[in-house]
PDB file of C-alpha atoms in Angstrom:
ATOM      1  CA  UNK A1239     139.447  93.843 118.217  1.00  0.00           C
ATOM      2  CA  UNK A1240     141.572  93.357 114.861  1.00  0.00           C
ATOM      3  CA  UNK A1241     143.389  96.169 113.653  1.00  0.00           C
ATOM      4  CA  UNK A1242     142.997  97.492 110.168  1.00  0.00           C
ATOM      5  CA  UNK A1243     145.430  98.124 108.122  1.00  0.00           C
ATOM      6  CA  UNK A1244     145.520 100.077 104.903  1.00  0.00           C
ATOM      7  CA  UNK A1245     147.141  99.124 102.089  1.00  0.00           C
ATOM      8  CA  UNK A1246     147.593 100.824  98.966  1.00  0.00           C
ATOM      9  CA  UNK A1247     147.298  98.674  95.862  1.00  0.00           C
ATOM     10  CA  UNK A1248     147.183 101.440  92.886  1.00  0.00           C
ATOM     11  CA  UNK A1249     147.300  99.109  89.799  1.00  0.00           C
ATOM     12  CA  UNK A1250     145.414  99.749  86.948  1.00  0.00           C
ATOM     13  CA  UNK A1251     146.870  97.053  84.926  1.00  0.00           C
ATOM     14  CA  UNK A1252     144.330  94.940  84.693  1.00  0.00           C
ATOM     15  CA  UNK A1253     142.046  97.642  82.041  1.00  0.00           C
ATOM     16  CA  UNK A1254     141.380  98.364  78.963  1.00  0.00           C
ATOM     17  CA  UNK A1255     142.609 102.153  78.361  1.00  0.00           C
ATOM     18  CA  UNK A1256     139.720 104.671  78.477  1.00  0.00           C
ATOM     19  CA  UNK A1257     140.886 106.370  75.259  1.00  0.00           C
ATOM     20  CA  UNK A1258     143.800 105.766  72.753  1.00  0.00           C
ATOM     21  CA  UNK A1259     147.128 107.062  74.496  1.00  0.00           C
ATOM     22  CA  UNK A1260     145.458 107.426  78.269  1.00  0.00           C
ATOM     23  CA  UNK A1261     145.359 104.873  81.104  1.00  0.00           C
ATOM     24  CA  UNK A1262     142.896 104.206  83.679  1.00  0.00           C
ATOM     25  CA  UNK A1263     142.642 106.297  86.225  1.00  0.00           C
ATOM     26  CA  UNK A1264     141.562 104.206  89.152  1.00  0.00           C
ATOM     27  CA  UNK A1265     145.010 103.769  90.444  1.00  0.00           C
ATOM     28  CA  UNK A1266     144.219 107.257  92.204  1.00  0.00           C
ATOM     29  CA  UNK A1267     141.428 105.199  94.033  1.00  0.00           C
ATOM     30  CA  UNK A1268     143.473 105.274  96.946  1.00  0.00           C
ATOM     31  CA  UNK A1269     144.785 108.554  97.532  1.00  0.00           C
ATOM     32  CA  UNK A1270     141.416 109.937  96.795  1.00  0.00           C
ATOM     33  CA  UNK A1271     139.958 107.551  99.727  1.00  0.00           C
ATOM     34  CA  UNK A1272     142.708 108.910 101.517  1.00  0.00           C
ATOM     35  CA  UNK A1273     141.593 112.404 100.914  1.00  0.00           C
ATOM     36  CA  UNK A1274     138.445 111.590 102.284  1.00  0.00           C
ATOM     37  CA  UNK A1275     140.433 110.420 106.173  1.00  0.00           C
ATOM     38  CA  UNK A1276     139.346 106.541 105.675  1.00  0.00           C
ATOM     39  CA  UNK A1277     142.950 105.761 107.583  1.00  0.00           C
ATOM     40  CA  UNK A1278     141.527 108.334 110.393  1.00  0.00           C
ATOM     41  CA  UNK A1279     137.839 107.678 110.622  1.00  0.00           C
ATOM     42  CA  UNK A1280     138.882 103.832 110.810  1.00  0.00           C
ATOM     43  CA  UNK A1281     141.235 104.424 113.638  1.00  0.00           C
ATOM     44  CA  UNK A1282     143.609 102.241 111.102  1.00  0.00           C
ATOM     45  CA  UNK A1283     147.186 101.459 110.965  1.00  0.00           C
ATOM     46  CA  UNK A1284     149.129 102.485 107.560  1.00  0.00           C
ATOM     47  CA  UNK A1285     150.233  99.836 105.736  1.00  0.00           C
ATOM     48  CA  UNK A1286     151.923 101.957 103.234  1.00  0.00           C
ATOM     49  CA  UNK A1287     152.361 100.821  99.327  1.00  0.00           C
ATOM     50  CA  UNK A1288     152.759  98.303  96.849  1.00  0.00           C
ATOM     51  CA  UNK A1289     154.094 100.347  93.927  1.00  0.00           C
ATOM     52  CA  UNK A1290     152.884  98.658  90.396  1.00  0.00           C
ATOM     53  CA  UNK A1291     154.692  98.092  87.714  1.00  0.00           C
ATOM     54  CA  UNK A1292     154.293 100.741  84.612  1.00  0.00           C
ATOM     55  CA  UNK A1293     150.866 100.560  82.483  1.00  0.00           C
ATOM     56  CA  UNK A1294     152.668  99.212  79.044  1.00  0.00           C
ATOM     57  CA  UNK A1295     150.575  97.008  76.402  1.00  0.00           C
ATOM     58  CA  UNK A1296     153.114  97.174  74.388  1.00  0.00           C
ATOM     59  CA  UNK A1297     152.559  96.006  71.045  1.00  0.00           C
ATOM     60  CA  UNK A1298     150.075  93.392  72.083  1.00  0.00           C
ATOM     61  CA  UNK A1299     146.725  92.668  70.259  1.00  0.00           C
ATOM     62  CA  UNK A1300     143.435  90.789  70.725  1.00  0.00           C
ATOM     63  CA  UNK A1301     144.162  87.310  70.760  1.00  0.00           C
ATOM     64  CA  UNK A1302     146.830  88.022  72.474  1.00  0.00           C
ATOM     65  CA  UNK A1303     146.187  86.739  75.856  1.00  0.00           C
ATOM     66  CA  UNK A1304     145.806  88.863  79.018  1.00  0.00           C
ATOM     67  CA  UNK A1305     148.117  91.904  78.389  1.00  0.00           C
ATOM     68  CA  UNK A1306     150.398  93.178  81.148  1.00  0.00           C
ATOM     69  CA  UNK A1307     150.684  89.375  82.032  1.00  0.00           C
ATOM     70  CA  UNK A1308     154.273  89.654  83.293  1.00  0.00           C
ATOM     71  CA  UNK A1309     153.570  92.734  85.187  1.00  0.00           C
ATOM     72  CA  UNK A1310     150.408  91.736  86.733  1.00  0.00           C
ATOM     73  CA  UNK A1311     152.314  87.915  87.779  1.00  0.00           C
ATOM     74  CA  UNK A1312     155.167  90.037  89.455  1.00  0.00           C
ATOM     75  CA  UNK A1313     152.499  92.278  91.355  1.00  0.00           C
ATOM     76  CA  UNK A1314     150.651  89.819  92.468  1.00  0.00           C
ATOM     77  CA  UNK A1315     153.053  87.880  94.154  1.00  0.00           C
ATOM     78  CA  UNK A1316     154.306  91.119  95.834  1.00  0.00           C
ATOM     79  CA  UNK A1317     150.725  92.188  96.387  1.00  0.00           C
ATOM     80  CA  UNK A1318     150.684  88.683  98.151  1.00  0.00           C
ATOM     81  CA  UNK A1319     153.545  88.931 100.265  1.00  0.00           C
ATOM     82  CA  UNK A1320     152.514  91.996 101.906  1.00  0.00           C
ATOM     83  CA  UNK A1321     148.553  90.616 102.437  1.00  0.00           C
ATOM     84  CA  UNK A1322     150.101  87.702 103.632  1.00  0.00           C
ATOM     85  CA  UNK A1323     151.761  88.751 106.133  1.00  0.00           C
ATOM     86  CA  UNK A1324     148.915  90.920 107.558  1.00  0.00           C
ATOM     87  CA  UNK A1325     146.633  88.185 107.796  1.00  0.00           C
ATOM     88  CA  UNK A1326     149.298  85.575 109.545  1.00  0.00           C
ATOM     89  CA  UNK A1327     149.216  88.689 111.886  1.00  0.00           C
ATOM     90  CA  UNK A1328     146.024  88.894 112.514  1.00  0.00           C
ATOM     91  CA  UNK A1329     145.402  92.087 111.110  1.00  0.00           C
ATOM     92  CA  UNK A1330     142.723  93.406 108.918  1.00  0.00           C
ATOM     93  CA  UNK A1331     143.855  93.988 105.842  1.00  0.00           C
ATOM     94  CA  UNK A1332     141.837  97.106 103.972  1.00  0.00           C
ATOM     95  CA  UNK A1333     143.797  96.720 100.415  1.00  0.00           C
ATOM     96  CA  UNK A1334     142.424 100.292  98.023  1.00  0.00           C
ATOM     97  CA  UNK A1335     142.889  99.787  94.475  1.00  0.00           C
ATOM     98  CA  UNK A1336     143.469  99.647  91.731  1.00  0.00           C
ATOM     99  CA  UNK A1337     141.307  98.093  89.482  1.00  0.00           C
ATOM    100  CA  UNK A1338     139.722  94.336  90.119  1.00  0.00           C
ATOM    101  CA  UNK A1339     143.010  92.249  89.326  1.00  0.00           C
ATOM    102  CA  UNK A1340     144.607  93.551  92.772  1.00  0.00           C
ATOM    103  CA  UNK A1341     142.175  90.635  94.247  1.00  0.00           C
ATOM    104  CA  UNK A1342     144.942  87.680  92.663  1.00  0.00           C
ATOM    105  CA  UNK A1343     147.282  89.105  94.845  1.00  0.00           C
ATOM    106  CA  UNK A1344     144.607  88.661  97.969  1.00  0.00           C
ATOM    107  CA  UNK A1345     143.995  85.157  96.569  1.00  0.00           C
ATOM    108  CA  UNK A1346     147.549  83.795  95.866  1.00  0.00           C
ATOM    109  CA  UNK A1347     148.265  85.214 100.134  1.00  0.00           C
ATOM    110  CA  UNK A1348     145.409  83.053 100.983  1.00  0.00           C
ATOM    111  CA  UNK A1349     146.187  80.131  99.015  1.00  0.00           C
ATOM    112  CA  UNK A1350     149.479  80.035 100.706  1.00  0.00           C
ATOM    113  CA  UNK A1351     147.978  80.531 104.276  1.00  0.00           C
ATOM    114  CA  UNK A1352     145.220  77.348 103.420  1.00  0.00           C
ATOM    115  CA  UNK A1353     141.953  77.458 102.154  1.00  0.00           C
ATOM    116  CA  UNK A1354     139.637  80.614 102.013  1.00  0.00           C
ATOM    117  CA  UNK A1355     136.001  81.452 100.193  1.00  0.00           C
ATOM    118  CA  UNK A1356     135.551  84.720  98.503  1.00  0.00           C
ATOM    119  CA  UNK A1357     132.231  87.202  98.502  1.00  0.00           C
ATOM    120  CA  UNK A1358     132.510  89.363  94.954  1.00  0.00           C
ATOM    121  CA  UNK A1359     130.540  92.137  95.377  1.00  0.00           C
ATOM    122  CA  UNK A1360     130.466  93.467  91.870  1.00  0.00           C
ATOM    123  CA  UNK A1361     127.794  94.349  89.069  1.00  0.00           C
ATOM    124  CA  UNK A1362     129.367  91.640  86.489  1.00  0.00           C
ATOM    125  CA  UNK A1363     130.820  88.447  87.387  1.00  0.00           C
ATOM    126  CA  UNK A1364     134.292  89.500  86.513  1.00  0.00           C
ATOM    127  CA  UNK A1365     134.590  85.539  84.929  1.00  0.00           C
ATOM    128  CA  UNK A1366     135.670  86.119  81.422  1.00  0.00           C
ATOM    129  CA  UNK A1367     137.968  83.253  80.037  1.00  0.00           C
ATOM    130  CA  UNK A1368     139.307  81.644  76.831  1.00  0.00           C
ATOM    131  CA  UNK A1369     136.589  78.812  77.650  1.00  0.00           C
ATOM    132  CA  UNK A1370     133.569  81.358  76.934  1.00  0.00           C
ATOM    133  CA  UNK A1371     135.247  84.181  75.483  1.00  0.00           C
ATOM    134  CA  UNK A1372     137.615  85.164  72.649  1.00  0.00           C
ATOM    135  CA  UNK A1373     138.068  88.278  74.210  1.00  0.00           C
ATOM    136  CA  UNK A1374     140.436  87.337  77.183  1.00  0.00           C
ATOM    137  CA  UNK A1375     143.019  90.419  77.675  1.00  0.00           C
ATOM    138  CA  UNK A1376     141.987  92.765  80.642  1.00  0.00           C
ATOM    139  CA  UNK A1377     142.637  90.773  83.680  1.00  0.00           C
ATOM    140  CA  UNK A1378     140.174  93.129  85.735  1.00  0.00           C
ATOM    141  CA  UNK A1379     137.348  91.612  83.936  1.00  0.00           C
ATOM    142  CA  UNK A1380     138.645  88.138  84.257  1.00  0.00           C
ATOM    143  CA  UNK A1381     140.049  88.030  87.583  1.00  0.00           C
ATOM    144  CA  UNK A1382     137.799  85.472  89.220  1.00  0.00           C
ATOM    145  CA  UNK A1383     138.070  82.886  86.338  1.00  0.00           C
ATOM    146  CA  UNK A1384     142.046  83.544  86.906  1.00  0.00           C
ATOM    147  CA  UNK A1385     141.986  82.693  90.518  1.00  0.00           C
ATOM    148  CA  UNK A1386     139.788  79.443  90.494  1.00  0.00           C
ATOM    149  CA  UNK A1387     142.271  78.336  87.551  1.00  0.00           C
ATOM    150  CA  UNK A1388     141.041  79.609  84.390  1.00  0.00           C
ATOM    151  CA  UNK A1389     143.223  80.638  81.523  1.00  0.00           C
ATOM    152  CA  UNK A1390     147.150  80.891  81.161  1.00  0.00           C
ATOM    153  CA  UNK A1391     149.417  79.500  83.058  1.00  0.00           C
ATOM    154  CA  UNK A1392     151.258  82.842  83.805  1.00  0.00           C
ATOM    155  CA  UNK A1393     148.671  83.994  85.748  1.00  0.00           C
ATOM    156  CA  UNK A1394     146.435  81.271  87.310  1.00  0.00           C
ATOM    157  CA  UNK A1395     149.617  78.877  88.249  1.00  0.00           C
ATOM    158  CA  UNK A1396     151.957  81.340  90.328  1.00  0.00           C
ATOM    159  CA  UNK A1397     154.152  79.112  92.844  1.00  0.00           C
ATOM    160  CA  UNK A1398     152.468  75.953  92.046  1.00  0.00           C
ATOM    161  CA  UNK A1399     149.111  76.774  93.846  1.00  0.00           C
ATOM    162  CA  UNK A1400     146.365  76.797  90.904  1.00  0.00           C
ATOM    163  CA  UNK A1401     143.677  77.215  91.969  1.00  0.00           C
ATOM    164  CA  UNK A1402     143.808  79.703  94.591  1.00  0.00           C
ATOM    165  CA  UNK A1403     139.796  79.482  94.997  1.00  0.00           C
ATOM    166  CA  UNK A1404     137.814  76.465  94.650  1.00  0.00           C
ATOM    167  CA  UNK A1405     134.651  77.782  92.673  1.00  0.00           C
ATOM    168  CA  UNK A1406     132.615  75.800  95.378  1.00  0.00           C
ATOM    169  CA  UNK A1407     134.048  78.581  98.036  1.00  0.00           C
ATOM    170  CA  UNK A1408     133.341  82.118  95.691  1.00  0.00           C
ATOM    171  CA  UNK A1409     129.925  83.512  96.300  1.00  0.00           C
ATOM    172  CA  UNK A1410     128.877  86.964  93.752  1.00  0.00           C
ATOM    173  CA  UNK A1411     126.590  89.968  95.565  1.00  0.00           C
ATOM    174  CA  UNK A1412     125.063  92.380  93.174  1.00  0.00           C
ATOM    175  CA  UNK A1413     125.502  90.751  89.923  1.00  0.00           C
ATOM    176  CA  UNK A1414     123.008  92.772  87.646  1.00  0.00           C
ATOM    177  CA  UNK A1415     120.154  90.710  86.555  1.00  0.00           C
ATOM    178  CA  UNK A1416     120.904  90.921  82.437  1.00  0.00           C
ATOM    179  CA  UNK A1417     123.940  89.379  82.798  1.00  0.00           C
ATOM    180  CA  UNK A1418     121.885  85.833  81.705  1.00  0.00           C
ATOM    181  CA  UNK A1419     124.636  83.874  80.021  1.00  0.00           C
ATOM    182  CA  UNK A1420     127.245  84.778  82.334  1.00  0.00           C
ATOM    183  CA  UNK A1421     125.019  83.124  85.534  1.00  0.00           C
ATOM    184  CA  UNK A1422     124.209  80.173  83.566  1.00  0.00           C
ATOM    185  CA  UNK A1423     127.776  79.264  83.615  1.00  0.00           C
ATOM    186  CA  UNK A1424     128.506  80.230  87.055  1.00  0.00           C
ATOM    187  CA  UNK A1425     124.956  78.010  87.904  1.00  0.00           C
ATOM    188  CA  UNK A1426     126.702  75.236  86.228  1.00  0.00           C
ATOM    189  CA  UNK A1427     129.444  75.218  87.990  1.00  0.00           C
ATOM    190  CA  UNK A1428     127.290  75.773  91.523  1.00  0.00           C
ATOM    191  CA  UNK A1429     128.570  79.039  92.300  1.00  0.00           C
ATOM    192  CA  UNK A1430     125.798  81.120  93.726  1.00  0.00           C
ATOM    193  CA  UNK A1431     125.041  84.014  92.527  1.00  0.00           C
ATOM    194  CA  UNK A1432     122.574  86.452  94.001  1.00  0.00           C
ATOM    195  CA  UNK A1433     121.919  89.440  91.677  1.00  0.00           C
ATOM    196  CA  UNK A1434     120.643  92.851  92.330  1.00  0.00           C
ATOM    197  CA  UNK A1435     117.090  91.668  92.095  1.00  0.00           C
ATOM    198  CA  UNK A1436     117.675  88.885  94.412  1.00  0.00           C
ATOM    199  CA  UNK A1437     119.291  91.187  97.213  1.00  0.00           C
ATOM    200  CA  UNK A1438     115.703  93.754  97.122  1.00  0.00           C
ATOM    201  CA  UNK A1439     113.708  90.035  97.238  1.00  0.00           C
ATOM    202  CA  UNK A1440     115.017  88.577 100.350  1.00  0.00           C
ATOM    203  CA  UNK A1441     116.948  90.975 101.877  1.00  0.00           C
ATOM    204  CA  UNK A1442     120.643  92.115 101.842  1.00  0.00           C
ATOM    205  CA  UNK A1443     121.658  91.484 105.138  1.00  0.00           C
ATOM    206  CA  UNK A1444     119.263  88.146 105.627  1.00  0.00           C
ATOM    207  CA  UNK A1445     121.374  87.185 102.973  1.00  0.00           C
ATOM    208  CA  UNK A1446     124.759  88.227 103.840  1.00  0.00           C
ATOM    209  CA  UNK A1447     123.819  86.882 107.127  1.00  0.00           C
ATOM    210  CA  UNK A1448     123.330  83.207 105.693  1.00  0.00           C
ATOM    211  CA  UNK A1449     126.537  83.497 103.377  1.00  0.00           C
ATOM    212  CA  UNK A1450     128.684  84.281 106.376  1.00  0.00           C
ATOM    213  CA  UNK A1451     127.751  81.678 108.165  1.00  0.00           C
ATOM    214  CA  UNK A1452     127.804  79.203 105.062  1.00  0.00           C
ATOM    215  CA  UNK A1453     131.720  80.307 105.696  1.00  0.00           C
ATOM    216  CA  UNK A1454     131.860  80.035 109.087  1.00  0.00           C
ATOM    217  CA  UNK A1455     132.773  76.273 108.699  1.00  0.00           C
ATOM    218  CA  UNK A1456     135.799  74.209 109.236  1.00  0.00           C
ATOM    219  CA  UNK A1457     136.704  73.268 105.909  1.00  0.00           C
ATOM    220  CA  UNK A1458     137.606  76.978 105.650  1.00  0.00           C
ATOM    221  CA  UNK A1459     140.411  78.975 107.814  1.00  0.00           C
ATOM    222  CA  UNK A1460     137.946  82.482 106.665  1.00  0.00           C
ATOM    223  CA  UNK A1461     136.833  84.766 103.548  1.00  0.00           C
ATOM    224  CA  UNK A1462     137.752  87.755 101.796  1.00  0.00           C
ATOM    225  CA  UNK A1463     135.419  90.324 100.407  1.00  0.00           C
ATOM    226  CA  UNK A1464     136.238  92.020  97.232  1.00  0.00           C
ATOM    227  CA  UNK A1465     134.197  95.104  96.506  1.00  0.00           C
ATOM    228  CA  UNK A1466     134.187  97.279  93.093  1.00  0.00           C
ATOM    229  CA  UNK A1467     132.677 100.472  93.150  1.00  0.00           C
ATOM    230  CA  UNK A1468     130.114  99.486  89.872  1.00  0.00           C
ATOM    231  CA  UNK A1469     128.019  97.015  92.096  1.00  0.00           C
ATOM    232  CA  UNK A1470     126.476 100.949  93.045  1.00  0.00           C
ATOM    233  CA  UNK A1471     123.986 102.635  91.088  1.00  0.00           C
ATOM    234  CA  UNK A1472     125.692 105.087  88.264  1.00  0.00           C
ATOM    235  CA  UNK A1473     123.372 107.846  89.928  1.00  0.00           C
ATOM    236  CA  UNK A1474     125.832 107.712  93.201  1.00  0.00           C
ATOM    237  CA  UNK A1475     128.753 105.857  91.655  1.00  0.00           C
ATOM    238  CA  UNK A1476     129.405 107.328  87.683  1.00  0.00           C
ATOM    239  CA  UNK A1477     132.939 107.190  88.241  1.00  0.00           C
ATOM    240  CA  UNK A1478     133.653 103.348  87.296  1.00  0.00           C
ATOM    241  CA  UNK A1479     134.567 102.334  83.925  1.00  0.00           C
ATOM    242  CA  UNK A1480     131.061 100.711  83.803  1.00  0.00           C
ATOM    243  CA  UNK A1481     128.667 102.094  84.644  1.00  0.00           C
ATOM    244  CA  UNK A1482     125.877  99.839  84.267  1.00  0.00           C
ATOM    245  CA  UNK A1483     122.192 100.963  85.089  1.00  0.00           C
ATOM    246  CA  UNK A1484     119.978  99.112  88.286  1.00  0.00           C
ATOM    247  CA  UNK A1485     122.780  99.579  90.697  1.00  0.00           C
ATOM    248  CA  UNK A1486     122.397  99.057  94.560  1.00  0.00           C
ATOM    249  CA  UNK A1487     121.893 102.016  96.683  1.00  0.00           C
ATOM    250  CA  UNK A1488     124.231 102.864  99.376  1.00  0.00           C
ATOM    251  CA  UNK A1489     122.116 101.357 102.407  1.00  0.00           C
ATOM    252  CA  UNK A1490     121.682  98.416 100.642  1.00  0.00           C
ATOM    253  CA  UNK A1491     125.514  98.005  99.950  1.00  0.00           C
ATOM    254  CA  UNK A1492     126.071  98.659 103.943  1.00  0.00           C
ATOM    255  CA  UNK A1493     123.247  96.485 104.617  1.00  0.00           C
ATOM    256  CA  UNK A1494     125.130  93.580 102.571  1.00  0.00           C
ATOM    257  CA  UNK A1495     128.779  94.883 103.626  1.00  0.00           C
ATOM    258  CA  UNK A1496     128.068  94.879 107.304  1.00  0.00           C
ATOM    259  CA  UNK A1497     127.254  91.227 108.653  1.00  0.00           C
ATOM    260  CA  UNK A1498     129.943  89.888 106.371  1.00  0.00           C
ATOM    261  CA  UNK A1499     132.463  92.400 107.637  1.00  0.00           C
ATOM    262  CA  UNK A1500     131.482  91.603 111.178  1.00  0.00           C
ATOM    263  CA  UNK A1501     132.291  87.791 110.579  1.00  0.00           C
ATOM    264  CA  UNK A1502     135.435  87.009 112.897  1.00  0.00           C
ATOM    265  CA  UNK A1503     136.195  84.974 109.786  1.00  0.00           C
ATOM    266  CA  UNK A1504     136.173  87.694 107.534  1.00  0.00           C
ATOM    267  CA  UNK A1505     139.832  88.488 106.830  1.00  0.00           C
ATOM    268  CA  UNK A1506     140.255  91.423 104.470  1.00  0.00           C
ATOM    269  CA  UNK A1507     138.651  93.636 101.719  1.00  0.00           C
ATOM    270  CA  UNK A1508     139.395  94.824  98.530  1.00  0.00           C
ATOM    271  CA  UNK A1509     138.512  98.237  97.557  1.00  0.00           C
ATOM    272  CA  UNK A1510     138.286  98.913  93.428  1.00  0.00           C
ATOM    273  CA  UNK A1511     137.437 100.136  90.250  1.00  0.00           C
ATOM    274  CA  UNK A1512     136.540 103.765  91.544  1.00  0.00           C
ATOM    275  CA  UNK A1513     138.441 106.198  89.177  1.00  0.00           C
ATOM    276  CA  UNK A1514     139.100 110.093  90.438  1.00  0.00           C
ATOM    277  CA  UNK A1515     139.491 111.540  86.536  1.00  0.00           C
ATOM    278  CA  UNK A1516     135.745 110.640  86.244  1.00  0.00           C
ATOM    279  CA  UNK A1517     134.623 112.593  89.865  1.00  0.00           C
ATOM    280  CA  UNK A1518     136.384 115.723  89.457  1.00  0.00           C
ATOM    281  CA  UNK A1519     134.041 117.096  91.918  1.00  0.00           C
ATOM    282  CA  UNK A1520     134.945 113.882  94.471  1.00  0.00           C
ATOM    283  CA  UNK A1521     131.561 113.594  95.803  1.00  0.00           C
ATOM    284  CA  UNK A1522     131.760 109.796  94.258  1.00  0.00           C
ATOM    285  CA  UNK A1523     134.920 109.549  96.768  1.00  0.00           C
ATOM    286  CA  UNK A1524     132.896 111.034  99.234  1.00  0.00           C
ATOM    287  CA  UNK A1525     130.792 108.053  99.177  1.00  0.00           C
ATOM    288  CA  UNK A1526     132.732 105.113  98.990  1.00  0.00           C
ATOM    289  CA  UNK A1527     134.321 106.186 101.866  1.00  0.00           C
ATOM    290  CA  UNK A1528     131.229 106.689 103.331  1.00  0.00           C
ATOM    291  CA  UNK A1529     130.551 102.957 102.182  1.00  0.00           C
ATOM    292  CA  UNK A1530     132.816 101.384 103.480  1.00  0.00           C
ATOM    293  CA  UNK A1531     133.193 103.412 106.951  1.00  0.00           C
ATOM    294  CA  UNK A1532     129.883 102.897 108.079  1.00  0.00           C
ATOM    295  CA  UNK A1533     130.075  98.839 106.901  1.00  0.00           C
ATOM    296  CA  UNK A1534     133.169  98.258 108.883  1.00  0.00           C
ATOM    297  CA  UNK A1535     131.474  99.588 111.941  1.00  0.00           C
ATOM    298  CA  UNK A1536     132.750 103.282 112.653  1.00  0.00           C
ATOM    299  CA  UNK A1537     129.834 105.480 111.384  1.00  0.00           C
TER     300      UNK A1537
END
């Protein structure tokens, strides 16, 4: 049995600030998970920190480009290292955020290690570019489009590697159904999408169960799971930035977590988006960790 490891990635640089002179309070995602004994109830190892750089827009503006740019390249390739290194191990890498743009650190480490598919699990597609948006500057809402080489060169070229996903290797869980334009695009470029709707249809863990296995093929040396805290229902999981309505429950997040999890070929997880200032009560907290305990097998 793998070991996991848990690594603190506590960057909120990829968001938008919550309210003029604040900053986003998810990079307390992982102390509060902490709080809550995930490194104990997962028999883990500690994998210790990746400090981030300080939250500093500057004097940058919309049109701008994706602010924090330099800061988020220099993470990432830090972020990377450490991943990296886990996975050549043959650990299980359990990465807490932070908000979504931790996962280009996950995807430049597996870029360098070969070629690996990606499950989003995440109520918007996170796919926001110059190419269908003139609103490209938070990195946490454009992540995806980053890693399979969309946008500046900063960012989605690091060593060389663009891209570090092929789109025909990222698969989305939990996409709300009203987000019509944005699955168009993704349909276009046959990236499969299966939104909230989809997941009550046919089943979360039928179709988990046929994803994994659509990975479990030697093109691909494994996967990596990214999970943000918004692909759950705002009446469990209010304290994203967010919130949007016709969330998953909890059972059907473990029922969708689980079989992909259990996949030999499944490599590490990203934990984000979760913010502490907005659960001052932590029963949110209480939850994820819940989550993501029971998916990984130690209920």
């Amino acid at each position: 049995m793998r070991n996991i490891v848990v690594l603190d990635a506590p960057s909120n640089l990829g968001l938008r600030p919550p309210a003029p002179g604040t900053v986003p309070g998810c990079h307390k995602l992982a102390g509060a998970l902490r709080e809550q004994r995930i490194v104990q109830r997962l028999r883990a190892l500690e994998g210790g920190v990746v400090v981030p750089p300080r939250y500093d827009r500057g004097d940058w503006q919309e049109g701008d480009g994706v602010f924090n740019a330099a800061a988020l390249a220099s993470y990432t390739r830090r972020l990377a290292d450490r991943i990296e290194g886990h996975v050549r191990a043959g650990d299980f890498p359990l990465v807490l955020g932070g908000d979504c743009s931790i996962n280009l650190g996950a995807a430049l480490a597996l870029r360098r290690a070969g070629r690996y598919g990606l499950a989003v699990v995440d109520a918007s597609p996170d796919f926001r570019h110059p190419g269908n948006s003139d609103r490209v500057g938070a990195a946490g809402g454009e992540e995806v489009a980053l890693a399979t080489g969309r946008g500046q060169d900063d960012l989605t070229d690091l060593e060389g590697l663009r891209p570090y996903l092929r789109d025909e290797d990222v698969r989305y869980f939990g996409i709300r159904d009203c987000f019509e334009e944005d699955r168009a695009e993704l349909a276009e470029l046959k990236i499969p999408v299966v939104t909230v709707g989809d997941l009550r249809e046919w089943g979360a863990e039928t179709l988990a169960t046929v994803t994994r296995q659509a990975f479990e093929i030697p093109e691909l040396d494994g996967f990596w799971v990214h999970l943000d805290a918004d692909v759950l229902d705002p009446s469990v999981m209010p304290a994203v930035d967010s919130p949007d309505p016709d969330g998953l429950t909890p059972d059907e997040l473990v029922a969708l977590l689980r079989p992909l999890l259990a996949s030999e070929h499944c490599v590490g997880l990203n934990v984000t988006i979760y913010d502490p200032d907005l659960d001052p009560e932590g029963t949110a907290g209480a939850l994820l960790t819940d989550v993501v305990v029971t998916a990984l097998g130690y209920a």
